[in-house]
mmCIF file of C-alpha atoms in Angstrom:
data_model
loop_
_atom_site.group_PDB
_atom_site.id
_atom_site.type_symbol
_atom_site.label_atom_id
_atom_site.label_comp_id
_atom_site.label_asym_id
_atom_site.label_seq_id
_atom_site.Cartn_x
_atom_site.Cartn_y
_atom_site.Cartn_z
ATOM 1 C CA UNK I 1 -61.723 -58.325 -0.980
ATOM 2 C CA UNK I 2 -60.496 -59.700 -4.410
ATOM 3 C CA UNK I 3 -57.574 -58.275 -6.289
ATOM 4 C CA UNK I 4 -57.753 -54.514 -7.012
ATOM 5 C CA UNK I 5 -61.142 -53.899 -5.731
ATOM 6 C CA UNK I 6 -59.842 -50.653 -5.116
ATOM 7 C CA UNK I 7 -58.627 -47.813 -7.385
ATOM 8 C CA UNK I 8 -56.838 -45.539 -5.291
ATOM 9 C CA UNK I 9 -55.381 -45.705 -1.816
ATOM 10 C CA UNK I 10 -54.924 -42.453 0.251
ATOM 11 C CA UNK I 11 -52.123 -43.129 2.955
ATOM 12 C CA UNK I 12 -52.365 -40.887 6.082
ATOM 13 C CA UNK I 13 -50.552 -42.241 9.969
ATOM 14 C CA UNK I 14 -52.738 -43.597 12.655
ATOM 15 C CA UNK I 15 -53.045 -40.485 14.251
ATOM 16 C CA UNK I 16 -54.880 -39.040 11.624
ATOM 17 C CA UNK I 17 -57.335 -41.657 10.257
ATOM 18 C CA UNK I 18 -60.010 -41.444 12.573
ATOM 19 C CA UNK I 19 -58.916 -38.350 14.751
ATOM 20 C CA UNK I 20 -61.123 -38.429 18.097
ATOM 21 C CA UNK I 21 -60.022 -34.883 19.253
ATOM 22 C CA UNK I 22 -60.334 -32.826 16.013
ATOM 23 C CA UNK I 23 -58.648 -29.509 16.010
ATOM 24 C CA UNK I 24 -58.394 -26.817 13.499
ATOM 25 C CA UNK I 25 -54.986 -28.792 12.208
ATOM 26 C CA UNK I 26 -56.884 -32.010 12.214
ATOM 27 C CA UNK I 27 -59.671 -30.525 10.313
ATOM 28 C CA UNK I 28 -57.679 -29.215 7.564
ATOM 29 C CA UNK I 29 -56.268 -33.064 7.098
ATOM 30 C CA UNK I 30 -59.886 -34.666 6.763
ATOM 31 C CA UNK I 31 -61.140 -31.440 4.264
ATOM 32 C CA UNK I 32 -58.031 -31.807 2.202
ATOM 33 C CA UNK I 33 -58.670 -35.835 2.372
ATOM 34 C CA UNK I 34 -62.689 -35.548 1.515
ATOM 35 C CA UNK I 35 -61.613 -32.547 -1.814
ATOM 36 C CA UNK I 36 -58.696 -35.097 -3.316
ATOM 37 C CA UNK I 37 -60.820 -38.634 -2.738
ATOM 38 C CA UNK I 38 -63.717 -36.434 -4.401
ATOM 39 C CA UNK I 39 -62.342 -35.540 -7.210
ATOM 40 C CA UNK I 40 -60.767 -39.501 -7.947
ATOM 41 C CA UNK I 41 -63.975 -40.486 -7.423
ATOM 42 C CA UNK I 42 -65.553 -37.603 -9.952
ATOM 43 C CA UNK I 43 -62.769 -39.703 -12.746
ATOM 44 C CA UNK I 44 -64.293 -42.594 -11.920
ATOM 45 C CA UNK I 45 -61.508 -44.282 -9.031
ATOM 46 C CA UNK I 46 -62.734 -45.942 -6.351
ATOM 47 C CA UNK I 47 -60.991 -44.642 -3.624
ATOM 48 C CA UNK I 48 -60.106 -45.575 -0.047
ATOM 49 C CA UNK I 49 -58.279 -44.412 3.032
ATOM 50 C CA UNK I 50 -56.071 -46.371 5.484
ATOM 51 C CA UNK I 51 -52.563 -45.844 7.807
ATOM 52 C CA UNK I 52 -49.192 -46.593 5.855
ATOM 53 C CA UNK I 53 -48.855 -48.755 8.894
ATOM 54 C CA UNK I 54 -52.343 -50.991 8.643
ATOM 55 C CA UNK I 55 -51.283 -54.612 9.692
ATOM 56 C CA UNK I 56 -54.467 -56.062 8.113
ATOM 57 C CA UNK I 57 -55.101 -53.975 5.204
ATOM 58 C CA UNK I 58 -54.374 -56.242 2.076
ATOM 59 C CA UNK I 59 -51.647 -54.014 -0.341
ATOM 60 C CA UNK I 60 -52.613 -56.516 -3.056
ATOM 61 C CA UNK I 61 -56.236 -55.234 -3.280
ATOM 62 C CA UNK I 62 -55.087 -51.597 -4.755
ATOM 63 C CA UNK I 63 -54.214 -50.496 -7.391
ATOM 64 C CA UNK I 64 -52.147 -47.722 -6.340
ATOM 65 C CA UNK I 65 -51.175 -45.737 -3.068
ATOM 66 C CA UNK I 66 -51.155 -42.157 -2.557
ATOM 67 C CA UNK I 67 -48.957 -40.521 -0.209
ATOM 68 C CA UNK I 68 -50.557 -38.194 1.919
ATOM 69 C CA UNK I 69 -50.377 -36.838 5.285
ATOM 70 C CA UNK I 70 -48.107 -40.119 6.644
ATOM 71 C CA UNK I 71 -46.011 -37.221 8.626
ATOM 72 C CA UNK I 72 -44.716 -39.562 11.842
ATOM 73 C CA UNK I 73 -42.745 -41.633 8.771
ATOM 74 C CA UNK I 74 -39.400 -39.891 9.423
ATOM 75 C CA UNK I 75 -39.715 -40.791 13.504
ATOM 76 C CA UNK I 76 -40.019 -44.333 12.702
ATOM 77 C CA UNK I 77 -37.624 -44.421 9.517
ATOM 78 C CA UNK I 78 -36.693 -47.687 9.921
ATOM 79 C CA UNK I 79 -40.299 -49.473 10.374
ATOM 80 C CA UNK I 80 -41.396 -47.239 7.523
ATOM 81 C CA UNK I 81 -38.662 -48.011 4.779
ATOM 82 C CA UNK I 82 -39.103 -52.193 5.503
ATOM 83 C CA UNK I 83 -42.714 -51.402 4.961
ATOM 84 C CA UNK I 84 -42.017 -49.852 1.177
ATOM 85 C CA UNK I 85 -40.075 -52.681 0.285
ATOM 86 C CA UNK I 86 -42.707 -54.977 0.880
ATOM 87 C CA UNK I 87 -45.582 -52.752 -0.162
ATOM 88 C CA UNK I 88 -43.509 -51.257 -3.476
ATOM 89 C CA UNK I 89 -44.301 -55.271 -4.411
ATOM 90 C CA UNK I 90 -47.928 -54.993 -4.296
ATOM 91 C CA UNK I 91 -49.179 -52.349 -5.345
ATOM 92 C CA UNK I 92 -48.135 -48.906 -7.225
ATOM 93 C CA UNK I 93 -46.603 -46.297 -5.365
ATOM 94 C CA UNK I 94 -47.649 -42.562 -6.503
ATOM 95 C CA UNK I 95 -45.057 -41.053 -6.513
ATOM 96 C CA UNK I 96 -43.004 -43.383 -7.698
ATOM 97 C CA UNK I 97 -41.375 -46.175 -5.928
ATOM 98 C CA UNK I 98 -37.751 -44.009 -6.953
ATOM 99 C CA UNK I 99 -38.923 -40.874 -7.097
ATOM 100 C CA UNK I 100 -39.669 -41.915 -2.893
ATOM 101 C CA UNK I 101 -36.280 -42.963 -2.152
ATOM 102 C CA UNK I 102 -34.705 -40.019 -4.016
ATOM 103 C CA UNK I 103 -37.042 -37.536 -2.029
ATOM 104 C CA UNK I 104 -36.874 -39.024 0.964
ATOM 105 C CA UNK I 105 -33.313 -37.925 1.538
ATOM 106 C CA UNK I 106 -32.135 -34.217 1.172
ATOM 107 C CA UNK I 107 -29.102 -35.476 -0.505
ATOM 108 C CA UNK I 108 -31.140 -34.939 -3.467
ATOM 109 C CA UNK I 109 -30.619 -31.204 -3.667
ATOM 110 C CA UNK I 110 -26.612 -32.024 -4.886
ATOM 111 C CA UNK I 111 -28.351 -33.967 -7.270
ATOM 112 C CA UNK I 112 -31.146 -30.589 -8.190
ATOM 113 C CA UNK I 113 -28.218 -28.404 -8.011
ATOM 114 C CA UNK I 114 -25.698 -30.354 -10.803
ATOM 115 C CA UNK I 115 -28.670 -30.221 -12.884
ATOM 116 C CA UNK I 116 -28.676 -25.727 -12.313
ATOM 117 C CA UNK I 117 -31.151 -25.679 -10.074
ATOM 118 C CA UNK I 118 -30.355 -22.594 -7.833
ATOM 119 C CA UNK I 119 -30.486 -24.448 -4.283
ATOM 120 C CA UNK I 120 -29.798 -22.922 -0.686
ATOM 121 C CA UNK I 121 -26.153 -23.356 -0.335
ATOM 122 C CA UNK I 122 -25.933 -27.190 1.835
ATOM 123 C CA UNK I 123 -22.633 -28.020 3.525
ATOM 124 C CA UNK I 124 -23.860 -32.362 3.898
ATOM 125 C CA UNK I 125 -22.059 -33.886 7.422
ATOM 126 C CA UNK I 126 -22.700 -37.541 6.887
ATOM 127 C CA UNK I 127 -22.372 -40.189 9.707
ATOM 128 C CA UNK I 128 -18.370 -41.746 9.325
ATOM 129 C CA UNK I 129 -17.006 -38.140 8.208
ATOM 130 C CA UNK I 130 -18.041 -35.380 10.527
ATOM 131 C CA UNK I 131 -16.548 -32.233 10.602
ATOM 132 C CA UNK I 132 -17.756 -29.902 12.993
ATOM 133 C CA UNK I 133 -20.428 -26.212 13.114
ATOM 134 C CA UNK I 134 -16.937 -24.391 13.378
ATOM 135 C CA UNK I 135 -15.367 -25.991 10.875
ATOM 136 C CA UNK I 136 -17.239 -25.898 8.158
ATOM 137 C CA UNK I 137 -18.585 -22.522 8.403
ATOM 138 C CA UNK I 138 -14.868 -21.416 8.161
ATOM 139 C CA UNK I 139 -14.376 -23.532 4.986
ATOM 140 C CA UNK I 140 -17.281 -21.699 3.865
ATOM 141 C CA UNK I 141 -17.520 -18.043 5.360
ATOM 142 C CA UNK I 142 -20.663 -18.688 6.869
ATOM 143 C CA UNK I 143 -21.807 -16.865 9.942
ATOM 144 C CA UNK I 144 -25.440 -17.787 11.242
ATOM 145 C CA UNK I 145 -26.583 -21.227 10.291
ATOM 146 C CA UNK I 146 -29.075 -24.085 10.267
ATOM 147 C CA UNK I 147 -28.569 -27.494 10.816
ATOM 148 C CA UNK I 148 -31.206 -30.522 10.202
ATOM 149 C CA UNK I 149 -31.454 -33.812 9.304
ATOM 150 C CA UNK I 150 -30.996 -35.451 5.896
ATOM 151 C CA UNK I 151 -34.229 -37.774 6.306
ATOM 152 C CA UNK I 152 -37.094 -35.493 8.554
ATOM 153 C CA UNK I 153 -39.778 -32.993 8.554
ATOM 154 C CA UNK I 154 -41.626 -30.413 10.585
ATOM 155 C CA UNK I 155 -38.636 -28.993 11.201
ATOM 156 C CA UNK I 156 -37.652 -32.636 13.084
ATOM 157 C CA UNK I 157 -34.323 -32.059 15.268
ATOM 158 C CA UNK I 158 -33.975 -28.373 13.404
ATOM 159 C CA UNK I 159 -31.748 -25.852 15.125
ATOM 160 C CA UNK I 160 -30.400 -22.623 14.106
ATOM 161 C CA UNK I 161 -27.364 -21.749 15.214
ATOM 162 C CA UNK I 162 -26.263 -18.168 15.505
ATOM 163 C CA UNK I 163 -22.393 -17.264 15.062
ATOM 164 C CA UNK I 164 -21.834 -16.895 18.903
ATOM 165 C CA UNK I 165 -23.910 -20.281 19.717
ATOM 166 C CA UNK I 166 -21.728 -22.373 17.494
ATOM 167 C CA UNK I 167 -19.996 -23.935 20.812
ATOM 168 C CA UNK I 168 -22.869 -24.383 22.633
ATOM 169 C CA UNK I 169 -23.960 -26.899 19.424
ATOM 170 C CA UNK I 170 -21.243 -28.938 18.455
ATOM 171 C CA UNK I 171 -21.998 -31.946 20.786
ATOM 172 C CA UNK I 172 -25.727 -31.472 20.178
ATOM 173 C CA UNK I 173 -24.359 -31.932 15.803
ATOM 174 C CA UNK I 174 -21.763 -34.558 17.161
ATOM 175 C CA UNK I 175 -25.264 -36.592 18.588
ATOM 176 C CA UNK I 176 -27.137 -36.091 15.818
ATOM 177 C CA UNK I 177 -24.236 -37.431 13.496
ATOM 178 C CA UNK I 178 -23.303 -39.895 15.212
ATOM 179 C CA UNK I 179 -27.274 -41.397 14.290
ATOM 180 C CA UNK I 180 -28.142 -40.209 11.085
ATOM 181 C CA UNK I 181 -26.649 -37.373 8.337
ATOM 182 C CA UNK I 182 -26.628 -33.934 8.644
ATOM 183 C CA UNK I 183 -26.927 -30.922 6.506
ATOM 184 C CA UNK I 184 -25.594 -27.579 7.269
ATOM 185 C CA UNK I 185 -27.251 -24.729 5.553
ATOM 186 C CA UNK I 186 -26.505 -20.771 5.986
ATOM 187 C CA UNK I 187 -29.074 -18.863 7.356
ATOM 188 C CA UNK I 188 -31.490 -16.954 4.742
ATOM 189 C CA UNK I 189 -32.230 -13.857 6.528
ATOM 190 C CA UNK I 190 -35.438 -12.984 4.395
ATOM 191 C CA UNK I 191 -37.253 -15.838 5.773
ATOM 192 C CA UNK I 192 -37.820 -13.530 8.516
ATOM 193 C CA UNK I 193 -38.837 -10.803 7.018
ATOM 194 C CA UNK I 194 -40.044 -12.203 3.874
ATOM 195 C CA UNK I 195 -41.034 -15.934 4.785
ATOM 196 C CA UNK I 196 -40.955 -19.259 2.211
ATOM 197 C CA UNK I 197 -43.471 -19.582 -0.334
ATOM 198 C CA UNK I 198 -44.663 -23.278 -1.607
ATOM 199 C CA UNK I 199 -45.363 -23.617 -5.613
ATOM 200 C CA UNK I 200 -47.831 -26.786 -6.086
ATOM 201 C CA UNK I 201 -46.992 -28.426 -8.901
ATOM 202 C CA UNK I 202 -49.876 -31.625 -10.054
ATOM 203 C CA UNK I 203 -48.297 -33.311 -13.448
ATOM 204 C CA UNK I 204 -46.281 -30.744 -14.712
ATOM 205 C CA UNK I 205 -47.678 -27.936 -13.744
ATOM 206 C CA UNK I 206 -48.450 -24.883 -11.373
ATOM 207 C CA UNK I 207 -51.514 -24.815 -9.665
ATOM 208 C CA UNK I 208 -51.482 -22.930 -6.732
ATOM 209 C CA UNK I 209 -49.347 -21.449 -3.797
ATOM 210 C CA UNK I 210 -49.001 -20.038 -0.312
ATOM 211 C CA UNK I 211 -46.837 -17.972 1.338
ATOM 212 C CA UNK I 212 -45.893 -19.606 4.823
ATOM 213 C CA UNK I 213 -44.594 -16.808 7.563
ATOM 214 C CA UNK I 214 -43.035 -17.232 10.740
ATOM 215 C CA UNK I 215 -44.115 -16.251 14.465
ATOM 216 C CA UNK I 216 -42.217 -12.925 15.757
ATOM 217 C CA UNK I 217 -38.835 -13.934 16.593
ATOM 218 C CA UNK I 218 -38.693 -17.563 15.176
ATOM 219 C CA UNK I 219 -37.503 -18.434 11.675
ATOM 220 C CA UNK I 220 -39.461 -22.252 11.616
ATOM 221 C CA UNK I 221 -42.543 -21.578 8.976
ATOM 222 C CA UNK I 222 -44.244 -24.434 9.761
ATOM 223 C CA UNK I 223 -47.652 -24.087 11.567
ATOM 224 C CA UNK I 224 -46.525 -26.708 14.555
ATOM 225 C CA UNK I 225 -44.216 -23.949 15.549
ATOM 226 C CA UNK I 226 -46.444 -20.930 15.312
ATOM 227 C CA UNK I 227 -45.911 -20.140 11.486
ATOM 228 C CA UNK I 228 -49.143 -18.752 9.456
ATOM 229 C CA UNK I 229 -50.096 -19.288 6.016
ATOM 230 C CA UNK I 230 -51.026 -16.422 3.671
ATOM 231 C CA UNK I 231 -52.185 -15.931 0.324
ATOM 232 C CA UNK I 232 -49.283 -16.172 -2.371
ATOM 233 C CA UNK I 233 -49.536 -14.648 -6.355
ATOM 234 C CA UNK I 234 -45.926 -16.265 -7.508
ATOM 235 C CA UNK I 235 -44.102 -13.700 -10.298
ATOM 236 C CA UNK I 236 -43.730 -15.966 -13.502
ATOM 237 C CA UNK I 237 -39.845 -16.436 -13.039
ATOM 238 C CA UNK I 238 -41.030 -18.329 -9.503
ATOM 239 C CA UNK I 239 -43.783 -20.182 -11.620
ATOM 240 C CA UNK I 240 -41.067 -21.300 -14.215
ATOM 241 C CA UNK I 241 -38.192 -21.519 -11.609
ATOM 242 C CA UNK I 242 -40.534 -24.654 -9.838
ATOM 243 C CA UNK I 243 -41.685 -26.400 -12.838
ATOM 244 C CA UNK I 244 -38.299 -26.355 -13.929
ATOM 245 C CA UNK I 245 -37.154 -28.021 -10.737
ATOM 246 C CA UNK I 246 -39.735 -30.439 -11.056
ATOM 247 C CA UNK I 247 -38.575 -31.164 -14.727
ATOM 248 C CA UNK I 248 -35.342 -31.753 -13.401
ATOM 249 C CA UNK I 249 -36.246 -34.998 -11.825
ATOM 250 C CA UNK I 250 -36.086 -38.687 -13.331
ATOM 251 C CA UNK I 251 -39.420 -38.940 -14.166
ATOM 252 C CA UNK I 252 -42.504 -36.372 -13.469
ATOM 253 C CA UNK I 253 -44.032 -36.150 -10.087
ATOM 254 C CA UNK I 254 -47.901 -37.113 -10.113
ATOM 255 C CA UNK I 255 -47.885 -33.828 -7.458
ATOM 256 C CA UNK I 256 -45.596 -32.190 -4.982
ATOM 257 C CA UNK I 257 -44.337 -28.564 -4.294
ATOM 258 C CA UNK I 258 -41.077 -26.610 -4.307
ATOM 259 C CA UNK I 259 -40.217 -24.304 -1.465
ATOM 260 C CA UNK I 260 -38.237 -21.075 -2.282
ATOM 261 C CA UNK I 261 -36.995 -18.760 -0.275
ATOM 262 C CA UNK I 262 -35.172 -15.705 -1.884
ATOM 263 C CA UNK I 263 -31.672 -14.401 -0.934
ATOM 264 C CA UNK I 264 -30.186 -11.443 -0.442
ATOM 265 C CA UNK I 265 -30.384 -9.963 -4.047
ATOM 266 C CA UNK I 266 -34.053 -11.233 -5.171
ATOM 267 C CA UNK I 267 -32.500 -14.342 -6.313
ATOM 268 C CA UNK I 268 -34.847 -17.318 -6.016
ATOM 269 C CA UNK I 269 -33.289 -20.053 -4.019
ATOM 270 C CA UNK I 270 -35.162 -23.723 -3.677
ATOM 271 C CA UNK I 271 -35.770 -24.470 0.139
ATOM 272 C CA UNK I 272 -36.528 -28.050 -0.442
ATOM 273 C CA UNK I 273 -38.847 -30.128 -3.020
ATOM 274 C CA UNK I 274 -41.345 -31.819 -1.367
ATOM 275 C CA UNK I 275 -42.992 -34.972 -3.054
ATOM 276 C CA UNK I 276 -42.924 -37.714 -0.543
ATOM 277 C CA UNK I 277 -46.115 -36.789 1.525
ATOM 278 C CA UNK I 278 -46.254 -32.758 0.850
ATOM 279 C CA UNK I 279 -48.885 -30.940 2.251
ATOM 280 C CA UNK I 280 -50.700 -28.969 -0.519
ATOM 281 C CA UNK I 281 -52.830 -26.927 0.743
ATOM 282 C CA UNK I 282 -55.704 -27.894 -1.524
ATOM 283 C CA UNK I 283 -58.168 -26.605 1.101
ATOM 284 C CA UNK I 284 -57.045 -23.142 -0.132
ATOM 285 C CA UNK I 285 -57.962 -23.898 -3.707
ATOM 286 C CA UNK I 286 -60.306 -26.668 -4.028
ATOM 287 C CA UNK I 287 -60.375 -26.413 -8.109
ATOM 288 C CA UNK I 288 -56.806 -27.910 -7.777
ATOM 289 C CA UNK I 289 -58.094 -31.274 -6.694
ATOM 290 C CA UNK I 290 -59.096 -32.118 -10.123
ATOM 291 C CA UNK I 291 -55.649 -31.305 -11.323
ATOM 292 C CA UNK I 292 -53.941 -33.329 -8.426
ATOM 293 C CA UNK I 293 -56.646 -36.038 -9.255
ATOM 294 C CA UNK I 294 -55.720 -35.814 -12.925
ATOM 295 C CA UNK I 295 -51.931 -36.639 -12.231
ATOM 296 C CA UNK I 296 -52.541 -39.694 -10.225
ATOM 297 C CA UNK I 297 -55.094 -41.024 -12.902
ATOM 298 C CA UNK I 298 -51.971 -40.929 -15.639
ATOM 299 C CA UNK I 299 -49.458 -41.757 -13.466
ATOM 300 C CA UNK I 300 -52.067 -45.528 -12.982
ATOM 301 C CA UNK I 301 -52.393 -45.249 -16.332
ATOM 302 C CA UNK I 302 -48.401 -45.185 -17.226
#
């Protein structure tokens, strides 16, 4: 193919391209894929599909990439990041190139929070200063906690740590430390009770949400680990509370969601803003594909 033969690029892993067993997970992926390459295509894009990792796929012949469901990027950091330096040279990266390597790394809640976005309080262990479980939950009067990695998903290497487990952990943290940064975050009680709702945001703007629940018993949301999805109507204060977070980076996200959990007193409390390769539930509002289709069209045009 000649140069930019291709409008639009949707990135998903190897695993999910062509999926040969096809479970209710994997169906969700290819709906969500078929609604958002739709609606490019209904603004005119020319649209495509390949792995972040495709050896003979030619980044020069696209316009632009979309981040999708690329979710074993975080298990293979390494191969992953030399790949966006090369591919960050040939094409356009949606989201942005920066907006990527901010995301990417949950250091960027400090940088949320000095701009007043109410975050979960994070305690950040970095590799070359640790401090241990015990130690900074003293510093901090914190009782049950969570720890997880500064670069991961799906609740990757995740561990809550009750008050009376905290010595059972420390060499499991030490480990972990010793290869990549930690964060240390007190445990939100009303995700048990309560769950974590996700706020899409496509260009600006709200669009939908979901309210994610976990199993009996277990506090991780996420579907891999038994967590359900429900229905969400956000109160305006949530509405405003994500766009605002999503106005509080460099430059606009073409799409992405905040997570927000809510602490002891109603307060709304960001979980983590997700614009790398979010999932977005689209399936669960297919009128939002436009809107998602819409931001990627100006961010190509910018």
């Amino acid at each position: 193919m000649s140069a930019h033969t291709i409008d639009v690029t949707i990135l998903t892993c190897q695993k999910y391209l062509n999926p040969k067993v096809i479970t209710t997970y994997e169906q969700n992926i290819l709906d969500e894929r078929k609604l958002i390459t739709q609606a490019l295509e209904d603004l005119g894009l020319k649209v495509y599909c390949t792995a972040w990792d495709d050896a003979e796929f030619d980044w020069s012949q696209t316009r632009a990439v979309v981040f999708r469901t690329i979710w074993d990027y975080f298990e293979r950091y390494d191969e992953f990041s030399a790949w966006l330096e090369i591919v960050k040279t040939k094409t356009q990266l949606v989201n942005s190139y920066d907006l990527i390597q901010w995301n990417i790394d949950k250091h960027y809640l400090k940088d949320l929070q000095d701009k007043g976005v109410a975050i979960v309080p994070t305690e950040y262990v970095d590799t070359g200063s640790y401090r241990s479980i015990a130690e900074v939950c003293l510093e901090r009067d914190w009782q049950d906690v969570v720890i997880k990695p500064a670069i991961a998903g799906g609740a990757f290497h995740t561990h809550k740590v009750l008050e009376f487990e905290r010595a059972d952990y420390e060499e499991v943290f030490e480990n972990l430390v010793a290869e990549r940064d930690m964060l240390i975050q007190p445990f939100v009680p009303t995700i048990s009770s309560r769950g974590e709702a996700s706020l899409m945001v496509f260009n600006g703007k709200f669009t939908h949400a979901i309210l994610k629940k976990p199993k009996q018993g277990d506090y991780r949301v996420q579907d891999d680990w038994g967590g359900t999805v429900h229905p969400y109507s956000p109160t305006q204060e949530e509405i405003t509370f994500a766009e605002d977070c999503f106005k509080a980076c460099s430059t606009m996200p073409a799409y992405g969601r905040a997570d927000i959990l809510w602490g002891k007193n109603g307060d709304i409390l960001l979980g983590e803003l997700e614009i790398v390769e979010p999932e977005l539930w689209i399936r669960n509002d297919p009128a939002s594909a436009r809107q998602f289709a819409q931001g990627v069209l100006k961010a190509l045009n910018q």
